[in-house]
Structures are given as C-alpha cells and as structure tokens.
Amino acid sequence: MMKYNIPYKYIRAFLKYGTIKKLTNFFRIESQKHMAATYVCGYPYTLTVDITNVCNLKCMYCPTGQGKIGRSKGFITLPRFKSIINELKEYLYIVNLFNWGEPLLNKEAFRMIEYVHRNNIFSCLSTNLNYCNEKMVESLLNSGLDYLIVSIDGASKLSYDKYRKGGDFEIVINNLKYLLNRRQNLNKNSPFIIWRYFIFPHNEHEINKVEYMAKELGVDKIEFEQGKIDIGCQLSNINRVSPNNNKFKKCSWLWHNTVINWDGGVSPCCLTFYEKDDFGNIFENGFKNIWNNTKFINSRKIFSKKTNKIRDVNVETVCHRCVKNSLSQYAWIK
C-alpha cells in the first residue's frame, strides 16, 4: 500500500487549485513512482522554472555565489515563460519560480506570477529580499502569489553577513516588515510568508533569537534547514542510499517534478547546475518529447526493482554520478 507524506504547501495547492484531470494525473504519477516505472504515462505535477540564474549576492556555498559558470547568464522572457506554462498547465499543482538566481531581478517576475495564478496553479517564490522596494512589494502582493520564502540566515548583521555576502541585514528586515505590514493593511492572507534560516556553526546560537524575531514580525512560519556545503556542484551532499540495507532511496524528482532553466534547459532536479547535464531543451523539442527520452528513462532505471544496481544501466547521466557518490563506499557496485 502506498503511503503519502504530503507537505503543507502541497495540501494548500491541492485544495485551492485542484481539478479532476490534475488529481487523476497525480495518482497516475504516484502509482508509477511506487512501481519505479521507467516510461511515465503522465506529467509532473510540480514544476520549477528558474526565471533567472543571476544573483545580487555571493553566498559562499552556492555555485552562483562562488562565480561558477554552469550555463550562460540570463533572464527568461514572459512569452517563453508562458509557453512553458501553456504546455503543462493542465497537470500542474505548483510552480516554483526560482532556483539558482534571485527571481526579483527579473523585471517580468510579477507578470509571470500573475500568469501562473490566472491559470489556476499554486505559485511559490524564494528571495533574499535585498533587491526590493515599496513599488515591488505592491506588485508582489497584487500578483496572486501563494507562497513566499524569504532567506535570512541570522538574527544580527554579524551572523547574516558571514554567509549572505553582499547582502544587507537591515535592508532585508525593513523590507520584510514593510511587506508584512502592507499585507495586513490590505487585509490579504496571501502570500503565506516563510522565514527560511540555514543553520551553520556561525549562526546556530541565534536560533532562539530568530524565533522570537519572526514571531514579533508576524511571519507565518519559520523553517530551519541545515546549511549545505558546495550544493549543486558535485552533488556530494546527497545520499541516495539507505544506511540499513544499502539499497537506493528512490529519487521522486524523476517522476513528479522537473526543472526548466531560464534558457529552456530541462534538468532532472533542482541540484543540477551545469548545462552539460541537461536532459534536453524545452524551446527546441517541447517538454513532452523530453519527458520520456533516453536520459530520463535511463535515470529512472537506477531506481527500478528490475535494475537495482547502477552497473545495469548503460547510458550515464548526472543522476548516475549522484548515486555513485553515495554508493562509492560499497564494494557491491563495482
């Protein structure tokens, strides 16, 4: 029997934007994920569109912040963004408009959010909130955005500056205060606002203080996550192996979620950074022609019960490197 552990965000999206067709697709995908089907009849119900890979900060553990060049820098245009949504909107519950850059740097970000909302899809944005002003706050609150994540990794300038290089703690807090006050004044209950706090040795002592600050400001939720080192570069922080039985943990991204980069490159998950690891380009081929291509099928084979050893898969992708990094300690894969 399948077990569903559905995050709160998904519950909100399912209740607010559900249709019979989306629900049918959801159960079809979940069933095939459970069976580890390599050819998927259905389409992802969650989509990440990286509307820009340009960022205004230089966070030390982020490949963008480190200045690594994974693909050319740029911004997706509104017409191209619409074409992505138009192809998949009948199946989508959630669209995340961020990944490797600061989405508010894209001047058409609010119109993109509006388009997602107009097409009956839950929208989510993550921002460092350094590049923001009163006019942008008004646009954000009137865009129909459902979920806003604000990344602030400190309760003081000293701790914040250690990771968010180039950011300004006071500007971020003032922007967050203004955003929350305007939402209250406009009598809106959306977007649902999350304060996301990455925990590092230099800021873990401020957890109690930041919980108090978040409560005083009136954010809807605070999320603590362990800070990751060199995320997206070598995938070395990912562990796809169960410590008890040396079996693969199934990567659900290959069935229910996918990433579209600003240039149309289709990535299998949000941790893939380099263009060379793309599985295709949506602007050249269309997503439905990519979803079951050789790279996707061979990546899903890693987790298939019929081919549960990495050596049984003949075409390597970034997913194989991810699993190899996790399994290198085990002699049985040699």
Short mmCIF file of C-alpha atoms in Angstrom, two decimals:
data_model
loop_
_atom_site.label_atom_id
_atom_site.label_comp_id
_atom_site.label_asym_id
_atom_site.label_seq_id
_atom_site.Cartn_x
_atom_site.Cartn_y
_atom_site.Cartn_z
CA MET A 1 0.00 0.00 0.00
CA MET A 2 1.35 3.42 -0.95
CA LYS A 3 1.97 5.94 1.83
CA TYR A 4 1.68 9.67 1.15
CA ASN A 5 3.65 12.20 3.14
CA ILE A 6 2.32 15.40 1.60
CA PRO A 7 3.88 18.70 2.77
CA TYR A 8 1.60 21.51 3.92
CA LYS A 9 2.32 23.53 0.76
CA TYR A 10 1.04 20.68 -1.40
CA ILE A 11 -2.13 20.35 0.66
CA ARG A 12 -2.87 24.04 0.15
CA ALA A 13 -2.18 23.73 -3.58
CA PHE A 14 -4.36 20.62 -3.95
CA LEU A 15 -7.31 22.17 -2.11
CA LYS A 16 -7.12 25.55 -3.84
CA TYR A 17 -6.22 24.60 -7.40
CA GLY A 18 -7.34 21.01 -7.81
CA THR A 19 -9.18 19.65 -10.85
CA ILE A 20 -10.25 16.13 -11.79
CA LYS A 21 -7.60 16.00 -14.51
CA LYS A 22 -4.83 17.12 -12.14
CA LEU A 23 -5.92 14.64 -9.48
CA THR A 24 -6.04 11.79 -12.00
CA ASN A 25 -2.54 12.70 -13.20
CA PHE A 26 -1.31 12.93 -9.59
CA PHE A 27 -2.41 9.41 -8.70
CA ARG A 28 -1.12 8.07 -12.01
CA ILE A 29 2.32 9.58 -11.33
CA GLU A 30 2.39 8.40 -7.70
CA SER A 31 1.44 4.89 -8.75
CA GLN A 32 4.19 4.75 -11.38
CA LYS A 33 6.69 6.24 -8.96
CA HIS A 34 5.82 3.49 -6.45
CA MET A 35 6.36 0.86 -9.15
CA ALA A 36 9.53 2.64 -10.38
CA ALA A 37 8.21 2.73 -13.95
CA THR A 38 10.89 3.91 -16.34
CA TYR A 39 8.46 5.15 -19.01
CA VAL A 40 5.98 7.51 -17.32
CA CYS A 41 2.40 7.87 -18.54
CA GLY A 42 1.57 11.30 -17.15
CA TYR A 43 3.41 14.53 -16.46
CA PRO A 44 4.97 16.21 -13.42
CA TYR A 45 2.55 17.95 -11.11
CA THR A 46 5.25 20.23 -9.69
CA LEU A 47 7.46 22.43 -11.85
CA THR A 48 10.45 24.63 -11.07
CA VAL A 49 11.20 27.40 -13.56
CA ASP A 50 14.43 29.24 -12.86
CA ILE A 51 13.40 32.62 -14.24
CA THR A 52 16.99 33.88 -13.88
CA ASN A 53 20.34 32.44 -12.80
CA VAL A 54 21.66 35.92 -11.98
CA CYS A 55 22.03 36.84 -8.30
CA ASN A 56 22.89 40.01 -6.41
CA LEU A 57 24.63 38.14 -3.56
CA LYS A 58 27.75 35.99 -3.35
CA CYS A 59 26.80 33.32 -0.84
CA MET A 60 29.92 31.25 -0.18
CA TYR A 61 28.42 27.76 -0.54
CA CYS A 62 26.27 28.46 -3.60
CA PRO A 63 27.82 27.83 -7.03
CA THR A 64 26.21 31.03 -8.35
CA GLY A 65 27.65 33.00 -5.43
CA GLN A 66 31.04 31.37 -5.99
CA GLY A 67 31.03 32.61 -9.57
CA LYS A 68 30.91 29.15 -11.14
CA ILE A 69 29.67 29.16 -14.72
CA GLY A 70 27.17 26.37 -15.18
CA ARG A 71 25.44 27.96 -18.17
CA SER A 72 25.25 31.44 -19.67
CA LYS A 73 23.62 34.10 -17.52
CA GLY A 74 20.23 35.48 -18.45
CA PHE A 75 16.54 36.03 -17.81
CA ILE A 76 13.63 34.08 -19.23
CA THR A 77 11.22 36.29 -21.18
CA LEU A 78 7.49 36.43 -20.49
CA PRO A 79 6.48 34.85 -23.84
CA ARG A 80 8.84 31.93 -23.30
CA PHE A 81 7.64 31.51 -19.73
CA LYS A 82 4.03 31.46 -20.93
CA SER A 83 4.86 28.77 -23.48
CA ILE A 84 6.16 26.51 -20.70
CA ILE A 85 3.06 27.02 -18.57
CA ASN A 86 0.75 26.52 -21.55
CA GLU A 87 2.26 23.13 -22.31
CA LEU A 88 1.91 21.77 -18.77
CA LYS A 89 -0.82 23.78 -17.01
CA GLU A 90 -3.43 21.01 -17.17
CA TYR A 91 -1.27 18.84 -14.89
CA LEU A 92 0.42 21.34 -12.58
CA TYR A 93 -0.44 21.98 -8.96
CA ILE A 94 2.66 24.04 -8.12
CA VAL A 95 5.12 26.24 -10.00
CA ASN A 96 8.28 27.40 -8.20
CA LEU A 97 9.77 30.48 -9.88
CA PHE A 98 13.32 30.23 -8.57
CA ASN A 99 16.42 28.06 -8.34
CA TRP A 100 19.96 29.40 -8.94
CA GLY A 101 19.32 33.15 -9.04
CA GLU A 102 17.39 35.98 -7.39
CA PRO A 103 13.98 35.95 -9.14
CA LEU A 104 13.09 39.55 -8.27
CA LEU A 105 15.91 40.67 -10.58
CA ASN A 106 13.75 39.53 -13.50
CA LYS A 107 11.64 42.61 -14.34
CA GLU A 108 8.80 40.42 -15.60
CA ALA A 109 8.64 38.27 -12.46
CA PHE A 110 5.32 39.70 -11.24
CA ARG A 111 3.65 39.23 -14.61
CA MET A 112 4.87 35.62 -14.59
CA ILE A 113 3.34 35.07 -11.16
CA GLU A 114 0.09 36.62 -12.38
CA TYR A 115 0.07 34.26 -15.35
CA VAL A 116 0.55 31.22 -13.13
CA HIS A 117 -2.26 32.41 -10.86
CA ARG A 118 -4.54 33.12 -13.83
CA ASN A 119 -4.02 29.54 -14.99
CA ASN A 120 -5.18 28.07 -11.68
CA ILE A 121 -1.77 26.98 -10.39
CA PHE A 122 -0.17 27.49 -6.96
CA SER A 123 2.85 29.82 -7.18
CA CYS A 124 5.92 29.90 -4.95
CA LEU A 125 8.84 32.36 -4.91
CA SER A 126 12.05 32.37 -2.88
CA THR A 127 14.03 35.59 -2.44
CA ASN A 128 16.86 37.08 -0.40
CA LEU A 129 14.72 40.28 -0.31
CA ASN A 130 17.68 42.62 -0.75
CA TYR A 131 16.51 43.88 -4.14
CA CYS A 132 13.07 45.19 -3.27
CA ASN A 133 11.24 48.49 -2.84
CA GLU A 134 7.74 49.70 -1.99
CA LYS A 135 6.51 49.50 -5.58
CA MET A 136 7.78 45.94 -5.88
CA VAL A 137 6.05 44.98 -2.64
CA GLU A 138 2.76 46.28 -4.02
CA SER A 139 3.27 44.29 -7.22
CA LEU A 140 4.13 41.19 -5.23
CA LEU A 141 1.03 41.45 -3.03
CA ASN A 142 -1.24 42.01 -6.03
CA SER A 143 0.28 39.30 -8.24
CA GLY A 144 -1.65 36.38 -6.74
CA LEU A 145 1.48 34.81 -5.25
CA ASP A 146 0.60 32.00 -2.86
CA TYR A 147 3.85 31.23 -1.07
CA LEU A 148 6.88 33.42 -0.38
CA ILE A 149 10.14 32.17 1.11
CA VAL A 150 12.49 34.83 2.49
CA SER A 151 16.03 33.59 3.18
CA ILE A 152 17.57 35.28 6.23
CA ASP A 153 20.33 33.29 7.90
CA GLY A 154 20.93 35.33 11.02
CA ALA A 155 19.34 37.42 13.73
CA SER A 156 22.05 40.08 13.54
CA LYS A 157 24.17 41.80 10.92
CA LEU A 158 27.28 39.98 12.12
CA SER A 159 25.90 36.46 11.59
CA TYR A 160 23.91 37.35 8.45
CA ASP A 161 26.93 38.84 6.67
CA LYS A 162 29.06 35.71 7.12
CA TYR A 163 27.05 33.75 4.58
CA ARG A 164 24.93 36.26 2.62
CA LYS A 165 27.89 38.09 1.12
CA GLY A 166 26.82 41.40 -0.41
CA GLY A 167 23.52 41.44 1.45
CA ASP A 168 22.34 44.00 3.99
CA PHE A 169 20.62 42.65 7.10
CA GLU A 170 18.87 45.93 7.96
CA ILE A 171 17.50 46.36 4.43
CA VAL A 172 16.15 42.80 4.42
CA ILE A 173 14.44 43.15 7.82
CA ASN A 174 12.95 46.52 6.85
CA ASN A 175 11.68 45.10 3.56
CA LEU A 176 10.15 42.14 5.39
CA LYS A 177 8.47 44.47 7.93
CA TYR A 178 7.03 46.61 5.16
CA LEU A 179 5.80 43.58 3.26
CA LEU A 180 4.04 42.14 6.32
CA ASN A 181 2.51 45.50 7.26
CA ARG A 182 1.20 46.12 3.75
CA ARG A 183 -0.27 42.64 3.59
CA GLN A 184 -2.08 43.33 6.85
CA ASN A 185 -3.25 46.79 5.75
CA LEU A 186 -4.61 45.35 2.51
CA ASN A 187 -6.39 42.65 4.52
CA LYS A 188 -4.75 39.89 2.48
CA ASN A 189 -3.88 36.43 3.67
CA SER A 190 -1.51 35.68 0.83
CA PRO A 191 1.23 35.17 0.13
CA PHE A 192 1.93 32.81 3.03
CA ILE A 193 5.33 34.05 4.21
CA ILE A 194 8.14 31.76 5.36
CA TRP A 195 11.35 32.89 7.05
CA ARG A 196 13.94 30.30 5.95
CA TYR A 197 17.04 30.01 8.09
CA PHE A 198 20.05 27.92 7.03
CA ILE A 199 21.91 26.71 10.11
CA PHE A 200 25.71 26.94 10.14
CA PRO A 201 28.17 26.83 13.07
CA HIS A 202 28.41 30.62 12.99
CA ASN A 203 24.65 31.26 13.42
CA GLU A 204 23.22 28.29 15.35
CA HIS A 205 23.49 30.22 18.62
CA GLU A 206 20.86 32.69 17.32
CA ILE A 207 18.07 30.18 16.71
CA ASN A 208 16.08 31.22 19.81
CA LYS A 209 16.54 34.89 18.96
CA VAL A 210 15.39 34.46 15.37
CA GLU A 211 12.30 32.53 16.52
CA TYR A 212 11.39 35.49 18.72
CA MET A 213 12.03 37.98 15.89
CA ALA A 214 9.89 36.02 13.46
CA LYS A 215 7.03 35.90 15.94
CA GLU A 216 7.28 39.63 16.65
CA LEU A 217 7.31 40.48 12.94
CA GLY A 218 4.33 38.25 12.26
CA VAL A 219 5.71 35.86 9.64
CA ASP A 220 3.51 32.83 9.09
CA LYS A 221 6.19 30.21 9.63
CA ILE A 222 9.90 29.85 10.25
CA GLU A 223 11.83 26.96 8.68
CA PHE A 224 15.24 25.81 9.83
CA GLU A 225 17.42 23.82 7.43
CA GLN A 226 20.94 22.52 7.77
CA GLY A 227 23.30 24.56 5.62
CA LYS A 228 24.84 22.55 2.78
CA ILE A 229 28.39 22.79 1.52
CA ASP A 230 29.08 23.28 -2.21
CA ILE A 231 25.49 22.49 -3.14
CA GLY A 232 24.88 21.80 -6.80
CA CYS A 233 28.48 21.34 -7.84
CA GLN A 234 29.44 17.75 -7.15
CA LEU A 235 26.16 16.54 -5.62
CA SER A 236 28.38 15.24 -2.83
CA ASN A 237 25.89 16.27 -0.16
CA ILE A 238 23.20 13.93 -1.49
CA ASN A 239 22.83 10.45 -0.03
CA ARG A 240 20.63 8.15 -2.06
CA VAL A 241 21.48 5.04 -0.05
CA SER A 242 19.61 3.59 2.91
CA PRO A 243 22.15 3.15 5.73
CA ASN A 244 20.47 -0.09 6.84
CA ASN A 245 20.28 -2.19 3.69
CA ASN A 246 22.48 -0.47 1.07
CA LYS A 247 19.51 -0.03 -1.28
CA PHE A 248 18.76 3.05 -3.34
CA LYS A 249 16.41 5.66 -1.99
CA LYS A 250 14.04 6.46 -4.82
CA CYS A 251 14.50 9.95 -6.26
CA SER A 252 10.95 11.22 -6.64
CA TRP A 253 12.03 14.15 -8.85
CA LEU A 254 12.30 11.84 -11.84
CA TRP A 255 8.56 11.19 -11.67
CA HIS A 256 6.68 14.13 -10.21
CA ASN A 257 8.90 17.20 -10.58
CA THR A 258 11.29 18.77 -13.06
CA VAL A 259 13.33 21.96 -13.56
CA ILE A 260 13.30 24.30 -16.55
CA ASN A 261 16.23 26.69 -16.65
CA TRP A 262 15.96 30.24 -17.99
CA ASP A 263 17.40 29.13 -21.35
CA GLY A 264 14.97 26.20 -21.69
CA GLY A 265 17.36 23.52 -20.47
CA VAL A 266 15.48 20.70 -18.74
CA SER A 267 17.20 19.45 -15.58
CA PRO A 268 16.20 16.34 -13.62
CA CYS A 269 16.30 18.10 -10.24
CA CYS A 270 16.98 21.42 -8.54
CA LEU A 271 20.57 20.48 -7.61
CA THR A 272 21.87 20.13 -11.16
CA PHE A 273 23.82 23.27 -12.03
CA TYR A 274 25.61 22.64 -15.32
CA GLU A 275 24.12 22.95 -18.80
CA LYS A 276 26.05 19.84 -19.88
CA ASP A 277 23.83 17.81 -17.53
CA ASP A 278 20.54 18.92 -19.16
CA PHE A 279 18.20 16.23 -20.48
CA GLY A 280 17.02 18.41 -23.37
CA ASN A 281 15.72 21.89 -24.19
CA ILE A 282 12.02 22.66 -23.98
CA PHE A 283 12.21 25.51 -26.52
CA GLU A 284 13.78 23.23 -29.10
CA ASN A 285 11.89 19.98 -28.54
CA GLY A 286 8.88 20.63 -26.27
CA PHE A 287 8.67 19.09 -22.82
CA LYS A 288 6.51 16.11 -23.75
CA ASN A 289 9.17 14.95 -26.22
CA ILE A 290 11.82 15.12 -23.48
CA TRP A 291 9.97 13.60 -20.50
CA ASN A 292 10.47 10.00 -21.66
CA ASN A 293 13.66 10.37 -23.66
CA THR A 294 16.71 8.15 -23.21
CA LYS A 295 18.22 10.24 -20.41
CA PHE A 296 15.07 10.28 -18.30
CA ILE A 297 14.38 6.57 -18.85
CA ASN A 298 17.94 5.53 -18.02
CA SER A 299 17.95 7.72 -14.91
CA ARG A 300 14.72 6.12 -13.68
CA LYS A 301 16.22 2.68 -14.33
CA ILE A 302 18.65 3.31 -11.46
CA PHE A 303 15.74 3.00 -9.05
CA SER A 304 13.90 0.23 -10.84
CA LYS A 305 13.44 -3.03 -8.96
CA LYS A 306 14.48 -4.85 -12.14
CA THR A 307 17.77 -2.93 -12.44
CA ASN A 308 18.67 -2.09 -8.85
CA LYS A 309 22.40 -1.85 -9.48
CA ILE A 310 23.98 1.13 -11.16
CA ARG A 311 26.09 -1.16 -13.36
CA ASP A 312 22.91 -2.43 -15.06
CA VAL A 313 22.24 0.95 -16.70
CA ASN A 314 24.03 1.57 -19.97
CA VAL A 315 23.68 5.37 -20.51
CA GLU A 316 25.06 7.59 -17.78
CA THR A 317 23.54 10.92 -16.71
CA VAL A 318 24.10 13.31 -13.82
CA CYS A 319 21.77 11.05 -11.81
CA HIS A 320 24.28 8.20 -12.10
CA ARG A 321 27.06 10.41 -10.74
CA CYS A 322 24.80 11.39 -7.83
CA VAL A 323 24.19 7.76 -6.94
CA LYS A 324 27.82 6.77 -7.49
CA ASN A 325 28.91 9.42 -5.00
CA SER A 326 26.50 7.96 -2.46
CA LEU A 327 27.47 4.34 -3.14
CA SER A 328 31.24 4.64 -3.54
CA GLN A 329 31.76 3.14 -0.08
CA TYR A 330 30.06 -0.11 -1.10
CA ALA A 331 32.02 -2.81 -2.90
CA TRP A 332 28.89 -4.42 -4.35
CA ILE A 333 28.51 -1.78 -7.06
CA LYS A 334 31.95 -2.45 -8.55
#
